Amino acid sequence: NAGVMQNPRHLVRRRGQEARLRCSPMKGHSHVYWYRQLPEEGLKFMVYLQKENIIDESGMPKERFSAEFPKEGPSILRIQQVVRGDSAAYFCASSPPVFGARRYEQYFGPGTRLTVT
Amino acid sequence: GQSLEQPSEVTAVEGAIVQINCTYQTSGFYGLSWYQQHDGGAPTFLSYNALDGLEETGRFSSFLSRSDSYGYLLLQELQMKDSASYFCAVRSSGGGADGLTFGKGTHLIIQP
């Protein structure tokens, strides 16, 4: 059973360009979360999505950042007009559609390391 | 808001036992999770405590005291491969959100 997949693993963008990060959740998982991690820091929650719905985007910057999880295909985190401060590791996680404690087990992908030059 | 406090670094000897503490401040507490992350790797789920007490999974155990807003992760029979960062996390506030708020992590150094 494949785990959470993210691509690309490394992405270099110049200031002002757009970055698109993709995430395919584990098979059978319908909940997707995006997190950002700066060096020597914990992960910061950005957005929580289910298929075709944004459930909670309270951690998402108000401008330049958007996320989607279409009916078909991977979840996409899009950063427009990137700036140097966007350089970070972006992790996607998924969890199964069950109730109880297992719902809080989040399975993380390998991350996308974004470097803005 | 949410905040979690954990030591930035802990050093222990191979074969020993180590405890990593976590205190938290949060509204609407749902449970405390622990994750392991090796350098350059993805966080890996270790445990989840919703109720007071100790949960044991092999060499790792996790404890929660809701009245003290405190938990810890206990690692026994330490192995060199346990060298990693360990994060405690709580579910984010309000609105049914399931996103996690993480502490800054504890870097565990294992010495031979």
PDB file of N, CA and C in Angstrom, chain A residues 3 14 33 38 99 104:
ATOM      1  N   GLY A   3       2.319   4.855   0.407  1.00  0.00           N
ATOM      2  CA  GLY A   3       2.092   5.896   1.397  1.00  0.00           C
ATOM      3  C   GLY A   3       1.683   7.188   0.722  1.00  0.00           C
ATOM      4  N   ARG A  14      12.375  31.225  -8.803  1.00  0.00           N
ATOM      5  CA  ARG A  14      12.862  32.598  -8.647  1.00  0.00           C
ATOM      6  C   ARG A  14      11.728  33.444  -8.081  1.00  0.00           C
ATOM      7  N   TYR A  33      -4.085  17.325   4.693  1.00  0.00           N
ATOM      8  CA  TYR A  33      -3.616  18.488   5.438  1.00  0.00           C
ATOM      9  C   TYR A  33      -2.299  18.947   4.826  1.00  0.00           C
ATOM     10  N   LEU A  38       9.821  25.359   8.778  1.00  0.00           N
ATOM     11  CA  LEU A  38      11.066  26.090   8.628  1.00  0.00           C
ATOM     12  C   LEU A  38      12.175  25.337   9.353  1.00  0.00           C
ATOM     13  N   PHE A  99     -14.035   7.559  12.647  1.00  0.00           N
ATOM     14  CA  PHE A  99     -14.221   8.317  13.869  1.00  0.00           C
ATOM     15  C   PHE A  99     -13.338   7.734  14.963  1.00  0.00           C
ATOM     16  N   TYR A 104      -7.075  10.850  14.227  1.00  0.00           N
ATOM     17  CA  TYR A 104      -6.006  11.799  14.524  1.00  0.00           C
ATOM     18  C   TYR A 104      -4.628  11.229  14.216  1.00  0.00           C
TER      19      TYR A 104
END
